[in-house]
Short mmCIF file of C-alpha atoms in Angstrom, two decimals:
data_model
loop_
_atom_site.label_atom_id
_atom_site.label_comp_id
_atom_site.label_asym_id
_atom_site.label_seq_id
_atom_site.Cartn_x
_atom_site.Cartn_y
_atom_site.Cartn_z
CA MET A 16 34.70 10.22 0.82
CA VAL A 17 34.18 12.23 3.99
CA LEU A 18 36.79 14.79 2.97
CA MET A 19 35.25 15.21 -0.47
CA ARG A 20 31.77 15.67 0.93
CA PHE A 21 32.98 18.27 3.38
CA ALA A 22 35.09 20.06 0.81
CA ASN A 23 32.04 20.49 -1.37
CA HIS A 24 29.95 21.83 1.49
CA PRO A 25 28.86 25.49 1.20
CA ILE A 26 30.89 26.51 4.26
CA ALA A 27 34.15 25.01 2.93
CA PRO A 28 35.49 28.10 1.11
CA ARG A 29 35.38 30.10 4.34
CA CYS A 30 37.52 27.57 6.26
CA THR A 31 41.28 27.55 6.57
CA PHE A 32 43.00 24.27 5.81
CA ARG A 33 43.66 23.59 9.52
CA ARG A 34 40.04 24.31 10.46
CA ARG A 35 38.88 22.13 7.61
CA MET A 36 40.93 19.17 8.85
CA LEU A 37 39.63 19.68 12.40
CA ALA A 38 36.08 19.76 11.09
CA VAL A 39 36.63 16.57 9.11
CA ALA A 40 38.04 14.86 12.18
CA ALA A 41 35.03 15.98 14.21
CA TYR A 42 32.71 14.74 11.51
CA CYS A 43 34.36 11.30 11.52
CA TYR A 44 34.19 11.13 15.32
CA ILE A 45 30.47 11.96 15.30
CA TYR A 46 29.85 9.43 12.54
CA ARG A 47 31.59 6.60 14.46
CA THR A 48 29.87 7.57 17.71
CA VAL A 49 26.39 7.57 16.23
CA HIS A 50 26.89 4.20 14.56
CA SER A 51 28.08 2.77 17.87
CA LEU A 52 24.94 4.09 19.54
CA LEU A 53 22.79 2.45 16.88
CA LYS A 54 23.78 -0.94 18.29
CA VAL A 55 22.36 -0.25 21.73
CA LEU A 56 19.44 2.10 21.21
CA ASN A 57 15.85 0.86 20.97
CA SER A 58 14.46 0.55 17.45
CA ARG A 59 12.46 3.79 17.48
CA ALA A 60 15.38 5.97 18.54
CA LEU A 61 17.60 3.99 16.19
CA VAL A 62 15.58 4.71 13.08
CA VAL A 63 15.21 8.42 13.90
CA LEU A 64 18.97 8.85 14.31
CA TYR A 65 19.76 6.69 11.32
CA LEU A 66 17.46 8.57 8.98
CA ALA A 67 18.49 11.98 10.27
CA PHE A 68 22.21 11.23 10.02
CA SER A 69 21.86 9.76 6.55
CA LEU A 70 20.90 13.24 5.33
CA VAL A 71 24.43 14.51 6.00
CA GLY A 72 26.45 11.28 6.14
CA PRO A 73 28.37 9.55 3.36
CA ALA A 74 26.24 8.43 0.44
CA SER A 75 25.55 4.71 0.17
CA ALA A 76 26.90 2.91 -2.85
CA SER A 77 24.86 -0.24 -2.22
CA GLY A 78 21.51 1.04 -3.48
CA ILE A 79 21.90 0.14 -7.15
CA VAL A 80 19.51 -1.08 -9.82
CA ARG A 81 19.64 -4.88 -10.03
CA PRO A 82 18.66 -7.22 -12.88
CA ASP A 83 15.55 -8.38 -11.01
CA ASP A 84 14.33 -4.85 -10.21
CA SER A 85 11.08 -3.70 -11.79
CA VAL A 86 9.34 -0.31 -11.86
CA GLY A 87 5.66 -0.42 -12.71
CA GLY A 88 6.05 -3.94 -14.11
CA ILE A 89 8.85 -2.88 -16.48
CA PRO A 90 12.50 -3.90 -15.86
CA ALA A 91 14.20 -1.01 -14.10
CA SER A 92 17.16 -1.35 -16.47
CA ALA A 93 14.86 -0.34 -19.34
CA ARG A 94 13.84 2.89 -17.65
CA ALA A 95 15.61 6.22 -17.43
CA ALA A 96 18.38 6.59 -14.86
CA GLY A 97 17.14 7.72 -11.47
CA GLU A 98 13.58 6.45 -11.86
CA ALA A 99 14.05 3.52 -9.44
CA PRO A 100 14.31 3.99 -5.65
CA ASP A 101 17.75 3.81 -4.03
CA VAL A 102 17.46 0.68 -1.89
CA SER A 103 19.74 -2.25 -1.06
CA MET A 104 17.64 -4.98 0.58
CA ARG A 105 17.71 -8.48 -0.94
CA ALA A 106 14.06 -8.49 -1.99
CA GLY A 107 11.08 -6.18 -1.77
CA PHE A 108 7.80 -4.95 -3.17
CA LEU A 109 5.84 -1.70 -3.20
CA SER A 110 2.13 -1.91 -3.95
CA ALA A 111 -0.58 0.65 -4.63
CA PRO A 112 -4.10 0.57 -3.09
CA ASP A 113 -5.43 -1.49 -6.01
CA GLY A 114 -2.62 -4.03 -5.55
CA ARG A 115 -0.67 -2.97 -8.61
CA GLU A 116 3.10 -3.19 -8.51
CA LEU A 117 4.93 0.14 -8.30
CA TRP A 118 8.37 -1.34 -7.65
CA SER A 119 9.78 -4.77 -6.93
CA ARG A 120 12.98 -6.74 -6.45
CA SER A 121 12.87 -10.54 -6.78
CA ALA A 122 9.09 -10.18 -6.56
CA ASP A 123 8.26 -13.87 -6.90
CA GLU A 124 11.31 -15.45 -5.28
CA PRO A 125 10.41 -17.64 -2.27
CA ARG A 126 12.16 -16.42 0.88
CA ALA A 127 12.07 -16.92 4.63
CA MET A 128 9.62 -14.43 6.14
CA ALA A 129 10.33 -14.40 9.89
CA SER A 130 7.60 -12.80 12.04
CA THR A 131 5.74 -11.31 9.08
CA THR A 132 4.20 -14.80 9.28
CA LYS A 133 2.05 -13.42 12.09
CA ILE A 134 0.03 -11.39 9.59
CA MET A 135 -1.51 -14.65 8.40
CA THR A 136 -1.77 -15.91 11.99
CA ALA A 137 -3.87 -12.85 12.79
CA VAL A 138 -5.99 -13.17 9.64
CA VAL A 139 -6.91 -16.80 10.32
CA THR A 140 -7.65 -16.02 13.97
CA LEU A 141 -9.88 -13.07 13.12
CA GLU A 142 -11.86 -15.20 10.66
CA HIS A 143 -12.36 -18.17 13.01
CA ALA A 144 -12.61 -16.76 16.54
CA GLU A 145 -14.49 -14.08 18.45
CA LEU A 146 -12.50 -11.28 20.05
CA ASP A 147 -14.02 -11.84 23.49
CA GLU A 148 -13.22 -15.56 23.70
CA ASP A 149 -10.99 -16.49 26.66
CA VAL A 150 -7.73 -18.38 26.16
CA LYS A 151 -5.78 -19.96 29.03
CA ILE A 152 -2.00 -19.97 28.63
CA GLU A 153 -0.43 -23.42 28.83
CA GLU A 154 3.07 -24.17 30.15
CA ARG A 155 4.37 -25.10 26.69
CA THR A 156 3.01 -21.87 25.23
CA ALA A 157 4.65 -19.75 27.93
CA ARG A 158 8.04 -21.28 27.11
CA ALA A 159 8.01 -20.09 23.47
CA GLY A 160 11.47 -18.83 22.59
CA GLU A 161 12.90 -15.88 20.71
CA SER A 162 10.47 -12.95 20.53
CA TYR A 163 7.76 -13.15 23.18
CA ALA A 164 5.09 -11.12 25.00
CA ASP A 165 5.91 -12.59 28.44
CA LEU A 166 2.69 -14.56 28.73
CA ARG A 167 2.70 -16.78 31.82
CA ALA A 168 1.27 -20.24 32.37
CA GLY A 169 -2.14 -20.15 34.02
CA GLU A 170 -3.00 -16.62 32.85
CA THR A 171 -6.16 -16.06 30.83
CA TYR A 172 -6.44 -13.55 28.00
CA THR A 173 -9.08 -12.68 25.45
CA VAL A 174 -8.43 -13.35 21.77
CA LYS A 175 -8.30 -9.58 21.31
CA GLU A 176 -5.49 -9.24 23.86
CA LEU A 177 -3.57 -12.12 22.31
CA LEU A 178 -3.85 -10.57 18.86
CA GLU A 179 -2.35 -7.39 20.26
CA ALA A 180 0.41 -9.44 21.95
CA LEU A 181 0.98 -11.18 18.61
CA ILE A 182 1.38 -8.07 16.45
CA VAL A 183 2.61 -5.28 18.74
CA PRO A 184 5.64 -6.91 20.45
CA SER A 185 5.62 -9.89 18.02
CA GLY A 186 4.99 -12.53 20.65
CA ASN A 187 5.73 -16.12 19.63
CA ASP A 188 3.93 -17.19 22.80
CA ALA A 189 0.81 -15.35 21.62
CA ALA A 190 1.10 -17.06 18.22
CA ARG A 191 1.17 -20.51 19.81
CA ALA A 192 -1.71 -19.67 22.15
CA LEU A 193 -3.90 -18.51 19.28
CA ALA A 194 -2.89 -21.44 17.07
CA THR A 195 -3.88 -24.09 19.61
CA HIS A 196 -7.06 -22.22 20.54
CA VAL A 197 -8.27 -21.81 16.94
CA GLY A 198 -6.80 -24.89 15.27
CA GLY A 199 -6.80 -27.37 18.14
CA THR A 200 -3.11 -28.00 17.52
CA GLU A 201 -0.28 -26.00 15.97
CA GLN A 202 -0.31 -28.17 12.86
CA GLY A 203 -4.08 -27.97 12.60
CA PHE A 204 -3.79 -24.20 12.60
CA VAL A 205 -0.94 -24.29 10.05
CA ALA A 206 -3.22 -26.25 7.73
CA MET A 207 -5.76 -23.43 8.04
CA MET A 208 -3.04 -20.88 7.22
CA ASN A 209 -2.05 -22.76 4.07
CA GLU A 210 -5.67 -23.12 3.03
CA LYS A 211 -6.10 -19.35 3.34
CA ALA A 212 -2.92 -18.78 1.34
CA GLN A 213 -4.33 -20.86 -1.51
CA GLU A 214 -7.63 -18.99 -1.31
CA LEU A 215 -5.78 -15.68 -1.71
CA GLY A 216 -3.71 -17.00 -4.63
CA LEU A 217 -0.40 -16.79 -2.76
CA SER A 218 1.42 -19.18 -5.10
CA GLU A 219 4.88 -18.83 -3.53
CA THR A 220 3.72 -19.05 0.10
CA GLU A 221 3.77 -22.03 2.43
CA PHE A 222 3.60 -22.09 6.22
CA SER A 223 5.16 -24.60 8.63
CA ASN A 224 4.36 -22.77 11.87
CA SER A 225 2.33 -19.89 13.28
CA HIS A 226 5.20 -17.71 14.54
CA GLY A 227 7.76 -17.48 11.74
CA LEU A 228 10.88 -19.11 13.14
CA ASP A 229 13.01 -20.64 10.39
CA ALA A 230 11.74 -24.03 9.25
CA ALA A 231 11.79 -26.20 6.14
CA GLY A 232 8.92 -25.39 3.81
CA HIS A 233 8.21 -22.02 5.45
CA HIS A 234 8.47 -19.24 2.89
CA THR A 235 6.74 -16.47 0.95
CA SER A 236 7.57 -13.99 -1.81
CA PRO A 237 7.55 -10.18 -1.67
CA ARG A 238 4.52 -10.07 -3.97
CA ASP A 239 2.59 -12.63 -1.91
CA LEU A 240 3.38 -10.81 1.32
CA ALA A 241 2.13 -7.52 -0.13
CA THR A 242 -1.07 -9.23 -1.29
CA LEU A 243 -1.62 -10.82 2.13
CA SER A 244 -0.95 -7.54 3.92
CA ASP A 245 -3.38 -5.65 1.71
CA TYR A 246 -6.04 -8.27 2.49
CA ALA A 247 -5.31 -8.11 6.23
CA MET A 248 -5.51 -4.31 6.35
CA LYS A 249 -9.05 -4.45 5.00
CA ASN A 250 -10.07 -6.00 8.34
CA PRO A 251 -10.80 -3.07 10.73
CA GLU A 252 -9.57 -4.94 13.82
CA PHE A 253 -6.33 -5.99 12.19
CA ARG A 254 -5.78 -2.42 10.95
CA ARG A 255 -6.34 -1.07 14.46
CA ILE A 256 -3.85 -3.47 16.01
CA ALA A 257 -1.23 -2.99 13.28
CA GLY A 258 -1.23 0.75 14.01
CA LEU A 259 -0.72 0.46 17.78
CA LYS A 260 2.53 1.88 19.16
CA LYS A 261 1.80 0.23 22.50
CA THR A 262 -0.98 -1.58 24.31
CA THR A 263 -1.86 -2.99 27.73
CA ILE A 264 -3.01 -6.55 28.45
CA ASP A 265 -3.94 -8.27 31.71
CA GLY A 266 -4.00 -12.03 32.13
CA GLY A 267 -4.90 -11.90 35.81
CA ASN A 268 -1.53 -10.92 37.28
CA GLY A 269 -1.92 -7.19 36.71
CA PRO A 270 -1.71 -4.99 33.60
CA ARG A 271 1.32 -5.33 31.34
CA THR A 272 2.36 -2.73 28.75
CA LEU A 273 3.62 -3.98 25.39
CA GLU A 274 5.46 -1.73 22.93
CA SER A 275 5.60 -2.04 19.16
CA ARG A 276 8.79 -3.03 17.36
CA ASN A 277 7.66 -1.04 14.31
CA ALA A 278 9.63 2.21 14.40
CA LEU A 279 7.75 3.57 11.37
CA LEU A 280 4.73 4.29 13.57
CA GLY A 281 4.85 7.89 14.68
CA GLU A 282 7.99 8.61 12.65
CA VAL A 283 6.85 8.27 9.03
CA VAL A 284 4.02 10.58 7.97
CA GLY A 285 0.77 8.64 7.77
CA ALA A 286 2.29 5.31 8.92
CA THR A 287 -0.40 2.69 9.56
CA GLY A 288 1.55 -0.54 10.24
CA ILE A 289 2.22 -3.37 9.73
CA LYS A 290 4.73 -6.01 10.96
CA THR A 291 8.44 -6.50 11.55
CA GLY A 292 10.51 -9.70 11.68
CA TRP A 293 13.97 -11.19 11.95
CA THR A 294 15.56 -14.63 11.75
CA SER A 295 19.00 -15.74 10.62
CA ASP A 296 17.57 -17.06 7.33
CA ALA A 297 15.22 -14.15 6.64
CA GLY A 298 17.42 -11.28 7.76
CA PHE A 299 15.70 -8.12 8.94
CA CYS A 300 12.21 -7.78 7.47
CA ILE A 301 9.28 -5.40 7.60
CA VAL A 302 5.96 -4.84 5.92
CA GLY A 303 5.38 -1.11 6.29
CA SER A 304 2.36 0.91 5.25
CA ALA A 305 1.34 4.54 5.17
CA THR A 306 -1.68 6.54 4.01
CA ARG A 307 -1.56 10.00 2.46
CA HIS A 308 -4.30 11.81 0.53
CA ASP A 309 -6.59 8.75 0.68
CA SER A 310 -3.96 6.43 -0.84
CA GLU A 311 -2.30 3.66 1.18
CA LEU A 312 0.96 2.14 -0.01
CA ILE A 313 2.43 -1.11 1.29
CA ALA A 314 6.21 -1.60 1.30
CA VAL A 315 7.73 -5.06 1.79
CA VAL A 316 11.39 -5.31 2.77
CA LEU A 317 12.96 -8.78 3.05
CA GLY A 318 16.59 -9.50 3.82
CA ALA A 319 17.81 -6.12 5.06
CA SER A 320 21.22 -6.23 6.74
CA SER A 321 20.26 -4.50 9.99
CA GLU A 322 17.35 -3.20 12.02
CA ALA A 323 18.21 0.34 11.01
CA GLU A 324 18.37 -0.61 7.34
CA ARG A 325 14.97 -2.29 7.28
CA PHE A 326 13.38 0.91 8.57
CA SER A 327 15.36 3.23 6.30
CA GLN A 328 14.65 1.02 3.27
CA SER A 329 10.91 0.83 3.94
CA THR A 330 10.85 4.58 4.52
CA GLU A 331 12.67 5.15 1.23
CA LEU A 332 10.19 2.94 -0.63
CA LEU A 333 7.17 4.69 0.88
CA GLU A 334 8.54 8.19 0.23
CA TRP A 335 9.49 7.27 -3.33
CA GLY A 336 6.04 5.77 -3.82
CA PHE A 337 4.17 8.85 -2.65
CA GLU A 338 6.41 11.00 -4.84
CA HIS A 339 5.29 9.11 -7.94
CA TYR A 340 1.83 7.82 -7.06
CA GLY A 341 -1.34 9.59 -5.98
CA ARG A 342 -5.03 9.89 -6.56
CA GLN A 343 -6.01 12.26 -9.38
CA GLU A 344 -9.43 13.69 -10.23
CA PHE A 345 -10.11 13.97 -13.95
CA ALA A 346 -13.70 15.25 -13.91
CA SER A 347 -16.27 16.10 -11.26
CA ALA A 348 -19.78 14.75 -10.78
CA ASP A 349 -22.38 16.46 -13.00
CA GLU A 350 -19.66 17.93 -15.21
CA THR A 351 -20.98 18.49 -18.76
CA MET A 352 -19.62 15.97 -21.24
CA GLY A 353 -21.61 17.18 -24.26
CA ALA A 354 -25.15 16.97 -25.65
CA VAL A 355 -27.09 14.30 -27.55
CA PRO A 356 -29.78 15.15 -30.17
CA VAL A 357 -33.27 13.89 -29.32
CA ALA A 358 -34.46 12.18 -32.51
CA ASP A 359 -38.16 12.88 -31.91
CA TYR A 360 -37.69 16.68 -31.97
CA LEU A 361 -36.43 19.39 -34.27
CA ASP A 362 -33.01 20.63 -33.16
CA ARG A 363 -33.42 19.64 -29.52
CA ASP A 364 -30.61 18.13 -27.44
CA VAL A 365 -30.41 16.58 -24.00
CA GLY A 366 -27.47 17.58 -21.82
CA ALA A 367 -25.02 14.76 -21.04
CA VAL A 368 -23.29 14.94 -17.65
CA LEU A 369 -20.99 12.71 -15.63
CA GLU A 370 -22.82 10.45 -13.17
CA GLY A 371 -20.08 10.67 -10.54
CA VAL A 372 -16.53 11.79 -9.89
CA ALA A 373 -13.95 10.37 -12.28
CA SER A 374 -10.78 9.72 -10.30
CA ALA A 375 -8.07 7.08 -10.09
CA GLY A 376 -4.66 6.33 -8.67
CA VAL A 377 -1.98 7.48 -11.09
CA PHE A 378 1.64 6.29 -11.26
CA ASP A 379 3.43 9.12 -13.04
CA LEU A 380 6.12 6.84 -14.49
CA ASP A 381 3.55 4.87 -16.50
CA GLY A 382 3.24 7.36 -19.35
CA ASP A 383 0.67 9.77 -20.78
CA ILE A 384 -3.01 9.82 -19.85
CA SER A 385 -5.78 9.83 -22.47
CA GLU A 386 -9.49 10.62 -22.04
CA ASP A 387 -12.35 9.44 -24.27
CA ILE A 388 -16.03 10.46 -24.33
CA THR A 389 -18.43 8.04 -26.03
CA LEU A 390 -21.95 9.32 -26.82
CA PRO A 391 -24.63 8.11 -29.28
CA SER A 392 -25.50 10.11 -32.41
CA SER A 393 -29.07 10.53 -31.07
CA VAL A 394 -31.49 9.26 -28.43
CA GLN A 395 -35.22 8.52 -28.59
CA ALA A 396 -37.73 10.26 -26.31
CA PRO A 397 -38.82 9.85 -23.63
CA VAL A 398 -35.55 10.50 -21.78
CA GLU A 399 -35.38 10.17 -18.00
CA VAL A 400 -33.12 12.15 -15.69
CA GLY A 401 -30.06 9.99 -15.03
CA GLN A 402 -30.67 7.75 -18.04
CA ARG A 403 -27.42 6.20 -19.30
CA LEU A 404 -26.24 7.88 -22.50
CA GLY A 405 -22.56 7.01 -22.80
CA THR A 406 -19.22 6.50 -21.07
CA TYR A 407 -16.26 8.61 -19.98
CA THR A 408 -13.03 6.59 -20.08
CA VAL A 409 -9.55 7.43 -18.81
CA ARG A 410 -6.50 5.34 -19.73
CA GLN A 411 -2.80 5.49 -19.06
CA GLY A 412 -1.15 3.67 -21.92
CA ASP A 413 -2.93 0.31 -22.12
CA ARG A 414 -4.12 0.47 -18.51
CA LEU A 415 -7.74 1.38 -17.83
CA LEU A 416 -7.78 3.89 -14.97
CA THR A 417 -11.51 4.58 -14.68
CA GLN A 418 -14.82 4.46 -16.52
CA VAL A 419 -17.80 6.56 -15.42
CA PRO A 420 -21.29 6.56 -16.97
CA ILE A 421 -22.50 9.68 -18.76
CA VAL A 422 -26.20 10.32 -18.06
CA ALA A 423 -29.03 12.64 -19.10
CA ALA A 424 -29.16 15.90 -17.18
CA GLU A 425 -32.89 16.44 -17.78
CA ALA A 426 -36.12 14.62 -18.57
CA ILE A 427 -37.62 14.97 -22.04
CA SER A 428 -41.08 13.53 -22.80
CA LYS A 429 -42.41 12.43 -26.18
CA PRO A 430 -43.90 15.22 -28.31
CA GLY A 431 -47.69 15.51 -28.46
CA ILE A 432 -49.79 14.72 -31.56
CA ALA A 433 -49.93 18.31 -32.82
CA GLU A 434 -46.18 18.77 -32.30
CA ARG A 435 -45.41 15.50 -34.10
CA ILE A 436 -47.48 16.66 -37.12
CA TRP A 437 -45.62 19.97 -37.19
CA ILE A 438 -42.22 18.22 -36.88
CA SER A 439 -43.14 15.91 -39.77
CA ILE A 440 -44.11 18.88 -41.99
CA VAL A 441 -40.88 20.77 -41.23
CA ARG A 442 -38.71 17.71 -41.86
CA GLY A 443 -40.45 17.12 -45.22
CA TRP A 444 -39.84 20.73 -46.21
CA ARG A 445 -36.19 20.48 -45.21
CA ARG A 446 -35.68 17.34 -47.27
CA ALA A 447 -37.35 18.97 -50.27
CA THR A 448 -35.32 22.19 -50.07
CA GLY A 449 -32.07 20.72 -48.74
CA TRP A 450 -32.10 23.25 -45.93
CA GLU A 451 -30.30 22.42 -42.69
CA PRO A 452 -30.18 24.52 -39.53
CA ALA A 453 -26.94 26.36 -38.87
CA ALA A 454 -24.54 24.52 -36.59
CA THR A 455 -24.15 25.94 -33.10
CA ALA A 456 -21.08 25.96 -30.94
CA PRO A 457 -21.08 23.25 -28.29
#
């Protein structure tokens, strides 16, 4: 594979055979060295090297279309070759700003979710506690295993600081501290999490703890996780925390700097969050998000095989998404949509204009776009400025993209008595003679 890739490289014809073999050997050495470094580097450096090297390294054969893949709600196998993203995680989901599915794999299959659990932990906390409330760290909380924020027994933090310790370094100790503070007990808080899941319609989601360690009855689906993340990102405080690359907290023993585990932040254009995770059952997971041109996409990756892969897969989903999805303007505010005859007058029309901008998110793999203007055959005076006359509708296939009212561009009052008499005479003459005014171009 390496030899073939190099042989097809533009510089290959200028190389002697001996030089070519030396170059191939050097390439293989660099490839092995970089992959060894990936095991010891921090996650941010890891993803940068991984993504950069993948541009010149051997192509992956694992990113294939699977039977449970879907593009825009249609089985990927029914679409043209090359329309689906090249990804290899076990399950995933890519959603548009309106929540619609752009791509999915095993979208509704319940799976372990690892620390992406903490998205719900943060949501419930934000909706039941004030940011400036103080929380004292208990001994049991400080001993939380696995991922932690190094909270120490006896320290006191605000809810705001604990939320940052929860999301940024993914602290299990912060999760337990918030759970007992808000819910009274861990299980009391878990009940609140499950109640919120039902409220949001997360049919494949159930929580057994606040931190995400593997446990019976603790699972979600890619679709549910995308829905939850979209809901969470509508909270300004959650959005702020999810986008932090690092933060500083102080529980009374001096300031402590915490760094994010999300290597997308600062590396992927427009990255806004959200949360990473790993357990033996869940594999490497991430909910990544990015905003470009006023559109935010959310990419869920569950069951990636490595830390590097979860970042490369989420990056691939986001880049593929922005390649095929974006906001499109179809007509501007006050744009003329036609004219409507005013029935009370002779040959007088009122201008019909768009009330506001007609725009919508468009997924270019969903087919052709159609526009429709609906206006009445006539309107009775008086007509007020801004009076509703009709509707401008844009569809993509069977999907409604946008509807914007069409309104009157001017005010027209009722004709006076003398004018009404004259109009009546002219109309009678026209009926008697069969004369009609010449049509005018719109």
